[in-house]
PDB file of C-alpha atoms in Angstrom:
ATOM      1  CA  MET A  52      77.489 113.790 118.534  1.00  0.00           C
ATOM      2  CA  ALA A  53      75.698 114.068 115.660  1.00  0.00           C
ATOM      3  CA  SER A  54      75.343 112.315 113.037  1.00  0.00           C
ATOM      4  CA  PHE A  55      78.017 112.211 109.699  1.00  0.00           C
ATOM      5  CA  SER A  56      75.150 113.561 107.177  1.00  0.00           C
ATOM      6  CA  HIS A  57      74.245 116.575 109.588  1.00  0.00           C
ATOM      7  CA  SER A  58      77.868 117.090 109.985  1.00  0.00           C
ATOM      8  CA  LEU A  59      78.453 117.616 105.978  1.00  0.00           C
ATOM      9  CA  THR A  60      75.923 119.728 104.280  1.00  0.00           C
ATOM     10  CA  THR A  61      75.238 120.234 100.934  1.00  0.00           C
ATOM     11  CA  PRO A  62      77.660 122.542  98.820  1.00  0.00           C
ATOM     12  CA  PRO A  63      76.073 124.777  96.418  1.00  0.00           C
ATOM     13  CA  PRO A  64      74.865 123.384  93.697  1.00  0.00           C
ATOM     14  CA  SER A  65      76.551 125.108  91.409  1.00  0.00           C
ATOM     15  CA  LEU A  66      79.692 123.324  92.347  1.00  0.00           C
ATOM     16  CA  SER A  67      80.837 120.044  90.151  1.00  0.00           C
ATOM     17  CA  LEU A  68      84.067 118.116  90.090  1.00  0.00           C
ATOM     18  CA  HIS A  69      86.824 116.872  88.122  1.00  0.00           C
ATOM     19  CA  THR A  70      87.465 113.181  88.077  1.00  0.00           C
ATOM     20  CA  HIS A  71      91.104 111.790  87.840  1.00  0.00           C
ATOM     21  CA  ASN A  72      89.299 110.786  84.579  1.00  0.00           C
ATOM     22  CA  ASN A  73      87.900 113.803  83.686  1.00  0.00           C
ATOM     23  CA  ARG A  74      84.265 112.887  84.339  1.00  0.00           C
ATOM     24  CA  LEU A  75      81.963 114.934  85.925  1.00  0.00           C
ATOM     25  CA  LEU A  76      80.618 114.778  89.624  1.00  0.00           C
ATOM     26  CA  SER A  77      77.713 116.966  91.261  1.00  0.00           C
ATOM     27  CA  ALA A  78      78.832 118.058  94.566  1.00  0.00           C
ATOM     28  CA  ALA A  79      76.065 116.651  95.741  1.00  0.00           C
ATOM     29  CA  SER A  80      77.372 113.074  95.254  1.00  0.00           C
ATOM     30  CA  LEU A  81      79.496 113.607  98.072  1.00  0.00           C
ATOM     31  CA  LEU A  82      76.867 113.801 100.577  1.00  0.00           C
ATOM     32  CA  PRO A  83      76.315 109.958 102.737  1.00  0.00           C
ATOM     33  CA  ASN A  84      72.355 110.380 101.717  1.00  0.00           C
ATOM     34  CA  LEU A  85      72.446 111.085  98.451  1.00  0.00           C
ATOM     35  CA  ILE A  86      75.120 107.726  97.728  1.00  0.00           C
ATOM     36  CA  LYS A  87      73.787 104.767  95.180  1.00  0.00           C
ATOM     37  CA  PRO A  88      75.514 102.189  95.916  1.00  0.00           C
ATOM     38  CA  THR A  89      78.020 101.055  94.046  1.00  0.00           C
ATOM     39  CA  ALA A  90      80.387  97.638  93.438  1.00  0.00           C
ATOM     40  CA  PHE A  91      83.344  99.853  95.287  1.00  0.00           C
ATOM     41  CA  ALA A  92      86.023  97.409  95.328  1.00  0.00           C
ATOM     42  CA  ALA A  93      86.095  96.209  91.592  1.00  0.00           C
ATOM     43  CA  ASN A  94      86.261 100.093  90.730  1.00  0.00           C
ATOM     44  CA  LEU A  95      89.399 101.276  92.780  1.00  0.00           C
ATOM     45  CA  HIS A  96      91.932 101.538  90.107  1.00  0.00           C
ATOM     46  CA  LEU A  97      95.435 100.686  91.763  1.00  0.00           C
ATOM     47  CA  SER A  98      98.483  98.989  90.721  1.00  0.00           C
ATOM     48  CA  HIS A  99     100.234  96.665  92.749  1.00  0.00           C
ATOM     49  CA  ARG A 100     102.281  94.066  91.077  1.00  0.00           C
ATOM     50  CA  ARG A 101     104.864  91.898  92.574  1.00  0.00           C
ATOM     51  CA  ARG A 102     108.138  91.431  90.153  1.00  0.00           C
ATOM     52  CA  GLY A 103     109.847  88.383  90.278  1.00  0.00           C
ATOM     53  CA  PHE A 104     112.919  88.719  91.793  1.00  0.00           C
ATOM     54  CA  THR A 105     116.483  87.080  90.963  1.00  0.00           C
ATOM     55  CA  ILE A 106     119.844  87.616  92.577  1.00  0.00           C
ATOM     56  CA  LYS A 107     121.880  90.025  91.392  1.00  0.00           C
ATOM     57  CA  ALA A 108     125.248  91.596  92.831  1.00  0.00           C
ATOM     58  CA  THR A 109     128.193  93.239  91.127  1.00  0.00           C
ATOM     59  CA  ALA A 110     131.282  93.855  92.211  1.00  0.00           C
ATOM     60  CA  ALA A 111     131.214  97.128  94.778  1.00  0.00           C
ATOM     61  CA  PRO A 112     132.972  98.518  98.241  1.00  0.00           C
ATOM     62  CA  SER A 113     130.706  96.979 100.435  1.00  0.00           C
ATOM     63  CA  VAL A 114     127.955  97.899 102.275  1.00  0.00           C
ATOM     64  CA  LYS A 115     128.950 100.514 104.700  1.00  0.00           C
ATOM     65  CA  LYS A 116     128.414  98.773 108.507  1.00  0.00           C
ATOM     66  CA  PRO A 117     126.296 101.107 111.629  1.00  0.00           C
ATOM     67  CA  THR A 118     128.515 102.875 113.651  1.00  0.00           C
ATOM     68  CA  GLY A 119     127.097 103.095 117.585  1.00  0.00           C
ATOM     69  CA  ASP A 120     125.991 106.336 116.497  1.00  0.00           C
ATOM     70  CA  GLU A 121     123.366 104.949 113.993  1.00  0.00           C
ATOM     71  CA  ARG A 122     120.071 103.849 114.444  1.00  0.00           C
ATOM     72  CA  VAL A 123     120.232 100.859 112.249  1.00  0.00           C
ATOM     73  CA  GLN A 124     120.368  97.781 113.635  1.00  0.00           C
ATOM     74  CA  GLN A 125     122.352  95.048 112.234  1.00  0.00           C
ATOM     75  CA  VAL A 126     120.864  91.407 112.720  1.00  0.00           C
ATOM     76  CA  HIS A 127     122.780  87.960 111.827  1.00  0.00           C
ATOM     77  CA  SER A 128     119.986  85.692 112.652  1.00  0.00           C
ATOM     78  CA  ALA A 129     116.293  84.524 112.091  1.00  0.00           C
ATOM     79  CA  GLU A 130     116.463  84.542 115.848  1.00  0.00           C
ATOM     80  CA  GLU A 131     117.769  88.558 115.973  1.00  0.00           C
ATOM     81  CA  PHE A 132     115.189  89.309 113.833  1.00  0.00           C
ATOM     82  CA  ASP A 133     111.405  87.860 115.263  1.00  0.00           C
ATOM     83  CA  GLU A 134     112.978  89.540 118.446  1.00  0.00           C
ATOM     84  CA  ALA A 135     113.741  92.965 117.262  1.00  0.00           C
ATOM     85  CA  LEU A 136     110.335  92.996 115.764  1.00  0.00           C
ATOM     86  CA  LYS A 137     108.996  91.225 118.443  1.00  0.00           C
ATOM     87  CA  LYS A 138     110.412  94.551 120.629  1.00  0.00           C
ATOM     88  CA  ALA A 139     109.071  97.280 117.970  1.00  0.00           C
ATOM     89  CA  LYS A 140     105.783  96.509 118.602  1.00  0.00           C
ATOM     90  CA  SER A 141     103.203  98.765 116.993  1.00  0.00           C
ATOM     91  CA  LYS A 142     105.998 100.652 115.673  1.00  0.00           C
ATOM     92  CA  LEU A 143     107.080 100.987 111.957  1.00  0.00           C
ATOM     93  CA  VAL A 144     110.335  98.506 111.382  1.00  0.00           C
ATOM     94  CA  VAL A 145     112.099  99.143 107.918  1.00  0.00           C
ATOM     95  CA  VAL A 146     114.093  96.602 106.607  1.00  0.00           C
ATOM     96  CA  GLU A 147     117.248  96.531 103.973  1.00  0.00           C
ATOM     97  CA  PHE A 148     117.911  93.362 103.164  1.00  0.00           C
ATOM     98  CA  ALA A 149     121.695  94.061 101.318  1.00  0.00           C
ATOM     99  CA  ALA A 150     124.557  92.100  99.870  1.00  0.00           C
ATOM    100  CA  SER A 151     128.468  92.777 100.379  1.00  0.00           C
ATOM    101  CA  HIS A 152     129.133  93.165  96.727  1.00  0.00           C
ATOM    102  CA  SER A 153     125.865  94.889  95.727  1.00  0.00           C
ATOM    103  CA  ALA A 154     126.715  98.536  94.167  1.00  0.00           C
ATOM    104  CA  GLN A 155     122.976  99.162  94.785  1.00  0.00           C
ATOM    105  CA  SER A 156     122.707  98.037  98.515  1.00  0.00           C
ATOM    106  CA  SER A 157     125.866 100.209  99.115  1.00  0.00           C
ATOM    107  CA  ARG A 158     124.443 103.438  97.241  1.00  0.00           C
ATOM    108  CA  MET A 159     121.317 103.006  99.106  1.00  0.00           C
ATOM    109  CA  TYR A 160     122.464 102.066 102.927  1.00  0.00           C
ATOM    110  CA  PRO A 161     123.484 106.144 103.731  1.00  0.00           C
ATOM    111  CA  PHE A 162     119.824 107.114 102.624  1.00  0.00           C
ATOM    112  CA  MET A 163     118.191 104.714 105.313  1.00  0.00           C
ATOM    113  CA  VAL A 164     121.166 106.152 107.662  1.00  0.00           C
ATOM    114  CA  THR A 165     119.885 109.458 107.475  1.00  0.00           C
ATOM    115  CA  LEU A 166     116.125 108.690 107.396  1.00  0.00           C
ATOM    116  CA  SER A 167     117.011 106.720 111.158  1.00  0.00           C
ATOM    117  CA  LYS A 168     118.056 110.075 112.280  1.00  0.00           C
ATOM    118  CA  THR A 169     114.773 112.000 111.032  1.00  0.00           C
ATOM    119  CA  CYS A 170     112.472 109.694 111.545  1.00  0.00           C
ATOM    120  CA  ASN A 171     112.745 108.729 115.574  1.00  0.00           C
ATOM    121  CA  ASP A 172     109.144 106.839 115.661  1.00  0.00           C
ATOM    122  CA  VAL A 173     110.062 104.106 112.594  1.00  0.00           C
ATOM    123  CA  GLU A 174     112.674 101.358 113.954  1.00  0.00           C
ATOM    124  CA  PHE A 175     115.387 100.703 110.811  1.00  0.00           C
ATOM    125  CA  ILE A 176     117.555  96.990 110.519  1.00  0.00           C
ATOM    126  CA  LEU A 177     119.532  95.778 108.143  1.00  0.00           C
ATOM    127  CA  VAL A 178     120.506  92.401 106.888  1.00  0.00           C
ATOM    128  CA  MET A 179     123.689  91.170 105.199  1.00  0.00           C
ATOM    129  CA  GLY A 180     121.688  88.193 103.075  1.00  0.00           C
ATOM    130  CA  ASP A 181     125.562  87.113 101.832  1.00  0.00           C
ATOM    131  CA  GLU A 182     127.294  87.217 105.485  1.00  0.00           C
ATOM    132  CA  SER A 183     126.387  83.499 106.431  1.00  0.00           C
ATOM    133  CA  GLU A 184     124.298  80.439 106.394  1.00  0.00           C
ATOM    134  CA  GLN A 185     122.066  82.555 108.506  1.00  0.00           C
ATOM    135  CA  THR A 186     121.049  85.182 107.202  1.00  0.00           C
ATOM    136  CA  LYS A 187     120.588  83.496 103.829  1.00  0.00           C
ATOM    137  CA  GLU A 188     117.606  81.537 105.778  1.00  0.00           C
ATOM    138  CA  LEU A 189     116.643  84.853 106.687  1.00  0.00           C
ATOM    139  CA  CYS A 190     116.462  85.458 103.706  1.00  0.00           C
ATOM    140  CA  ASN A 191     114.776  82.903 101.923  1.00  0.00           C
ATOM    141  CA  ARG A 192     111.955  82.323 105.180  1.00  0.00           C
ATOM    142  CA  GLU A 193     111.169  86.066 103.869  1.00  0.00           C
ATOM    143  CA  LYS A 194     111.358  85.363  99.946  1.00  0.00           C
ATOM    144  CA  ILE A 195     114.175  88.088  99.743  1.00  0.00           C
ATOM    145  CA  GLU A 196     115.721  87.235  95.534  1.00  0.00           C
ATOM    146  CA  LYS A 197     117.049  90.301  94.859  1.00  0.00           C
ATOM    147  CA  VAL A 198     118.777  93.343  96.665  1.00  0.00           C
ATOM    148  CA  PRO A 199     118.524  95.784  98.323  1.00  0.00           C
ATOM    149  CA  HIS A 200     114.930  94.892  99.327  1.00  0.00           C
ATOM    150  CA  PHE A 201     113.120  96.814 101.418  1.00  0.00           C
ATOM    151  CA  SER A 202     110.191  95.853 103.225  1.00  0.00           C
ATOM    152  CA  PHE A 203     108.102  97.418 106.026  1.00  0.00           C
ATOM    153  CA  TYR A 204     106.401  95.841 109.233  1.00  0.00           C
ATOM    154  CA  LYS A 205     103.911  96.661 112.028  1.00  0.00           C
ATOM    155  CA  ASN A 206     103.158  94.387 114.555  1.00  0.00           C
ATOM    156  CA  MET A 207     105.257  91.668 113.159  1.00  0.00           C
ATOM    157  CA  GLU A 208     103.355  91.405 110.204  1.00  0.00           C
ATOM    158  CA  LYS A 209     104.907  92.577 106.949  1.00  0.00           C
ATOM    159  CA  ILE A 210     102.459  95.977 105.106  1.00  0.00           C
ATOM    160  CA  HIS A 211     104.657  96.715 101.869  1.00  0.00           C
ATOM    161  CA  GLU A 212     107.662  95.765 100.486  1.00  0.00           C
ATOM    162  CA  GLU A 213     109.754  97.609  97.686  1.00  0.00           C
ATOM    163  CA  GLU A 214     113.040  96.611  95.606  1.00  0.00           C
ATOM    164  CA  GLY A 215     114.965  98.354  93.092  1.00  0.00           C
ATOM    165  CA  ILE A 216     114.035 101.524  94.105  1.00  0.00           C
ATOM    166  CA  GLY A 217     115.498 105.568  95.099  1.00  0.00           C
ATOM    167  CA  PRO A 218     116.219 107.055  97.788  1.00  0.00           C
ATOM    168  CA  ASP A 219     112.783 109.343  97.060  1.00  0.00           C
ATOM    169  CA  GLN A 220     110.693 106.532  96.870  1.00  0.00           C
ATOM    170  CA  LEU A 221     112.400 105.165 100.088  1.00  0.00           C
ATOM    171  CA  GLU A 222     111.332 108.633 102.331  1.00  0.00           C
ATOM    172  CA  GLY A 223     108.174 108.464 100.952  1.00  0.00           C
ATOM    173  CA  ASP A 224     107.292 104.620 101.913  1.00  0.00           C
ATOM    174  CA  VAL A 225     108.573 105.662 105.616  1.00  0.00           C
ATOM    175  CA  LEU A 226     106.852 108.763 105.861  1.00  0.00           C
ATOM    176  CA  TYR A 227     103.798 106.806 103.939  1.00  0.00           C
ATOM    177  CA  TYR A 228     104.014 104.047 106.338  1.00  0.00           C
ATOM    178  CA  GLY A 229     105.273 105.952 109.661  1.00  0.00           C
ATOM    179  CA  ASP A 230     102.172 108.108 110.628  1.00  0.00           C
ATOM    180  CA  SER A 231     103.202 109.473 113.988  1.00  0.00           C
ATOM    181  CA  HIS A 232     106.085 111.347 113.221  1.00  0.00           C
ATOM    182  CA  SER A 233     104.301 113.438 110.507  1.00  0.00           C
ATOM    183  CA  GLY A 234     102.174 117.316 111.239  1.00  0.00           C
ATOM    184  CA  VAL A 235      99.117 115.030 109.356  1.00  0.00           C
ATOM    185  CA  VAL A 236      96.132 113.996 111.215  1.00  0.00           C
ATOM    186  CA  GLN A 237      95.718 109.935 111.022  1.00  0.00           C
ATOM    187  CA  LEU A 238      91.897 109.794 111.421  1.00  0.00           C
ATOM    188  CA  HIS A 239      90.827 105.831 112.156  1.00  0.00           C
ATOM    189  CA  SER A 240      87.499 105.363 111.373  1.00  0.00           C
ATOM    190  CA  ARG A 241      84.393 107.794 110.535  1.00  0.00           C
ATOM    191  CA  GLU A 242      83.736 109.112 114.324  1.00  0.00           C
ATOM    192  CA  ASP A 243      87.373 110.569 113.848  1.00  0.00           C
ATOM    193  CA  VAL A 244      86.609 112.497 110.674  1.00  0.00           C
ATOM    194  CA  GLU A 245      83.074 113.926 112.593  1.00  0.00           C
ATOM    195  CA  LYS A 246      85.756 114.662 115.360  1.00  0.00           C
ATOM    196  CA  LEU A 247      88.440 116.857 113.732  1.00  0.00           C
ATOM    197  CA  ILE A 248      85.140 118.539 111.660  1.00  0.00           C
ATOM    198  CA  GLN A 249      83.880 119.514 114.997  1.00  0.00           C
ATOM    199  CA  ASP A 250      87.022 120.838 116.037  1.00  0.00           C
ATOM    200  CA  HIS A 251      87.350 123.634 113.036  1.00  0.00           C
ATOM    201  CA  LYS A 252      84.068 124.609 112.577  1.00  0.00           C
ATOM    202  CA  GLU A 253      84.393 127.552 115.172  1.00  0.00           C
ATOM    203  CA  ASP A 254      88.627 128.804 113.530  1.00  0.00           C
ATOM    204  CA  HIS A 255      86.769 128.383 109.887  1.00  0.00           C
ATOM    205  CA  LYS A 256      89.738 126.313 108.360  1.00  0.00           C
ATOM    206  CA  LEU A 257      90.108 124.389 105.549  1.00  0.00           C
ATOM    207  CA  ILE A 258      90.624 120.231 106.111  1.00  0.00           C
ATOM    208  CA  VAL A 259      92.319 118.845 103.624  1.00  0.00           C
ATOM    209  CA  LEU A 260      91.532 114.732 103.754  1.00  0.00           C
ATOM    210  CA  ASP A 261      93.737 112.813 102.123  1.00  0.00           C
ATOM    211  CA  VAL A 262      91.600 109.379 101.149  1.00  0.00           C
ATOM    212  CA  GLY A 263      93.800 106.392 100.069  1.00  0.00           C
ATOM    213  CA  LEU A 264      95.005 102.571 100.744  1.00  0.00           C
ATOM    214  CA  LYS A 265      97.669 101.134 102.096  1.00  0.00           C
ATOM    215  CA  HIS A 266      99.180  98.991  99.115  1.00  0.00           C
ATOM    216  CA  CYS A 267      98.395 102.713  97.010  1.00  0.00           C
ATOM    217  CA  GLY A 268     101.391 103.518  95.195  1.00  0.00           C
ATOM    218  CA  PRO A 269     100.572 106.981  93.823  1.00  0.00           C
ATOM    219  CA  CYS A 270      99.160 107.549  97.600  1.00  0.00           C
ATOM    220  CA  VAL A 271     102.910 106.579  99.195  1.00  0.00           C
ATOM    221  CA  LYS A 272     104.576 109.115  95.994  1.00  0.00           C
ATOM    222  CA  VAL A 273     101.780 112.507  96.873  1.00  0.00           C
ATOM    223  CA  TYR A 274     102.257 111.374 100.982  1.00  0.00           C
ATOM    224  CA  PRO A 275     105.282 113.444 101.255  1.00  0.00           C
ATOM    225  CA  THR A 276     103.870 116.978  99.219  1.00  0.00           C
ATOM    226  CA  VAL A 277     101.062 116.311 102.250  1.00  0.00           C
ATOM    227  CA  ILE A 278     103.681 116.217 104.922  1.00  0.00           C
ATOM    228  CA  LYS A 279     105.725 119.469 103.209  1.00  0.00           C
ATOM    229  CA  LEU A 280     102.243 121.430 102.960  1.00  0.00           C
ATOM    230  CA  SER A 281     101.043 120.482 106.579  1.00  0.00           C
ATOM    231  CA  LYS A 282     104.270 122.317 108.296  1.00  0.00           C
ATOM    232  CA  LYS A 283     103.881 125.407 106.138  1.00  0.00           C
ATOM    233  CA  MET A 284     100.100 126.051 105.545  1.00  0.00           C
ATOM    234  CA  ASP A 285      98.814 126.892 108.701  1.00  0.00           C
ATOM    235  CA  THR A 286      95.348 127.976 107.410  1.00  0.00           C
ATOM    236  CA  ALA A 287      94.759 124.288 106.647  1.00  0.00           C
ATOM    237  CA  VAL A 288      94.527 121.227 109.227  1.00  0.00           C
ATOM    238  CA  PHE A 289      95.840 118.441 106.825  1.00  0.00           C
ATOM    239  CA  ALA A 290      94.532 114.669 107.700  1.00  0.00           C
ATOM    240  CA  ARG A 291      94.436 111.567 106.337  1.00  0.00           C
ATOM    241  CA  MET A 292      92.792 108.247 106.380  1.00  0.00           C
ATOM    242  CA  ASN A 293      93.645 104.454 105.399  1.00  0.00           C
ATOM    243  CA  GLY A 294      90.116 103.126 103.854  1.00  0.00           C
ATOM    244  CA  ASP A 295      90.954  99.327 104.097  1.00  0.00           C
ATOM    245  CA  GLU A 296      92.037  99.679 107.809  1.00  0.00           C
ATOM    246  CA  ASN A 297      89.019  98.543 109.257  1.00  0.00           C
ATOM    247  CA  GLU A 298      85.216  98.164 108.600  1.00  0.00           C
ATOM    248  CA  SER A 299      84.821 101.665 109.903  1.00  0.00           C
ATOM    249  CA  CYS A 300      87.062 103.646 107.591  1.00  0.00           C
ATOM    250  CA  MET A 301      85.851 101.629 104.501  1.00  0.00           C
ATOM    251  CA  GLN A 302      82.412 102.385 104.855  1.00  0.00           C
ATOM    252  CA  PHE A 303      83.207 106.163 104.750  1.00  0.00           C
ATOM    253  CA  LEU A 304      85.313 105.491 101.494  1.00  0.00           C
ATOM    254  CA  LYS A 305      81.839 104.156 100.344  1.00  0.00           C
ATOM    255  CA  ASP A 306      79.506 106.971 101.721  1.00  0.00           C
ATOM    256  CA  MET A 307      82.077 109.448  99.867  1.00  0.00           C
ATOM    257  CA  ASP A 308      81.392 107.874  96.897  1.00  0.00           C
ATOM    258  CA  VAL A 309      85.655 107.358  96.031  1.00  0.00           C
ATOM    259  CA  VAL A 310      86.269 105.131  93.569  1.00  0.00           C
ATOM    260  CA  GLU A 311      89.791 106.080  92.998  1.00  0.00           C
ATOM    261  CA  VAL A 312      92.483 106.802  94.971  1.00  0.00           C
ATOM    262  CA  PRO A 313      94.262 109.009  96.046  1.00  0.00           C
ATOM    263  CA  THR A 314      91.282 111.419  96.580  1.00  0.00           C
ATOM    264  CA  PHE A 315      91.014 114.802  98.610  1.00  0.00           C
ATOM    265  CA  LEU A 316      88.023 116.313 100.456  1.00  0.00           C
ATOM    266  CA  PHE A 317      88.388 119.591 100.872  1.00  0.00           C
ATOM    267  CA  ILE A 318      86.074 120.602 103.966  1.00  0.00           C
ATOM    268  CA  ARG A 319      85.358 123.791 105.672  1.00  0.00           C
ATOM    269  CA  ASP A 320      82.581 124.977 108.079  1.00  0.00           C
ATOM    270  CA  GLY A 321      81.132 120.780 108.198  1.00  0.00           C
ATOM    271  CA  GLU A 322      80.903 121.485 104.552  1.00  0.00           C
ATOM    272  CA  ILE A 323      82.327 119.637 101.829  1.00  0.00           C
ATOM    273  CA  LYS A 324      83.205 122.431  99.100  1.00  0.00           C
ATOM    274  CA  GLY A 325      84.959 119.810  96.460  1.00  0.00           C
ATOM    275  CA  ARG A 326      87.465 117.546  96.054  1.00  0.00           C
ATOM    276  CA  TYR A 327      90.852 116.380  94.296  1.00  0.00           C
ATOM    277  CA  VAL A 328      91.699 112.877  92.048  1.00  0.00           C
ATOM    278  CA  GLY A 329      95.224 112.329  91.500  1.00  0.00           C
ATOM    279  CA  SER A 330      98.593 112.132  92.510  1.00  0.00           C
ATOM    280  CA  GLY A 331      99.516 115.373  90.858  1.00  0.00           C
ATOM    281  CA  LYS A 332     101.778 117.844  93.043  1.00  0.00           C
ATOM    282  CA  GLY A 333     101.009 120.911  91.167  1.00  0.00           C
ATOM    283  CA  GLU A 334      97.518 119.860  90.746  1.00  0.00           C
ATOM    284  CA  LEU A 335      96.563 119.569  93.682  1.00  0.00           C
ATOM    285  CA  ILE A 336      98.868 121.882  95.947  1.00  0.00           C
ATOM    286  CA  GLY A 337      96.689 124.155  93.092  1.00  0.00           C
ATOM    287  CA  GLU A 338      93.144 122.164  94.311  1.00  0.00           C
ATOM    288  CA  ILE A 339      93.866 123.646  97.952  1.00  0.00           C
ATOM    289  CA  LEU A 340      94.926 127.628  96.891  1.00  0.00           C
ATOM    290  CA  ARG A 341      91.698 127.401  95.161  1.00  0.00           C
ATOM    291  CA  TYR A 342      89.712 126.225  98.212  1.00  0.00           C
ATOM    292  CA  GLN A 343      91.534 128.530 100.887  1.00  0.00           C
ATOM    293  CA  GLY A 344      90.136 131.604  98.428  1.00  0.00           C
ATOM    294  CA  VAL A 345      93.376 132.383  95.854  1.00  0.00           C
ATOM    295  CA  ARG A 346      92.978 133.031  92.684  1.00  0.00           C
ATOM    296  CA  VAL A 347      94.629 129.826  90.545  1.00  0.00           C
ATOM    297  CA  THR A 348      94.361 129.968  86.637  1.00  0.00           C
ATOM    298  CA  TYR A 349      95.910 127.164  84.610  1.00  0.00           C
TER     299      TYR A 349
END
């Protein structure tokens, strides 16, 4: 297979791009052989702040317990919890830690049930923290201090957590971390990118490559839009890569001079046409249409 620098050729010199900080980048700077080394990790603009948790419970109807036709498994001890994670293997597991008298727990649980019915590749677990001493001990072990608290696991490892979120944020997180149910091609290495480019040289489709990081709030926020567009725009191919998944992905971000996420690269005929940096839904759609040849005015 041809090297990456041969797969992506230089766009027209006149093309210039705006980053999220309104800095102008020449399109040629996208190419690996023209990139100068940068302090990449130090320049990533991310915000992932863990808040202190406090127990808050208010009088409210009890959280609805799962019934037989729901895909939410309720566990009652640390042993059951660990066994459920082990059984899920590499599947995404979404856990809601709730309390019987928490109003917000009562509001959020039905949304998790709905997601469980549409995301068949994701496992959903409910832990009622005030059910027994065993569930209290489990919450203490998992450092849960405020409910509802949502934790995300893969291969028995916690990969993300949220508290104080609403239905839209929960849906976005599930879509972002549970990747196999979406129409977006998941890329795990530079070689995957090269293959995708080669596969679409003949059909001339625009490739929209979403580059982000696992714990990037804006990346999670915009991803549901990417999924929806992938289902509606059959003239484009949508793909995603998390730069911090492995060394190959991180090197790809460095080679592409990505210093802020999410960054969307627009590729056609083995050539990078441009990029969009940011999480604005309308702006992203406008940029995709522009690189599809549709005249867009702002």
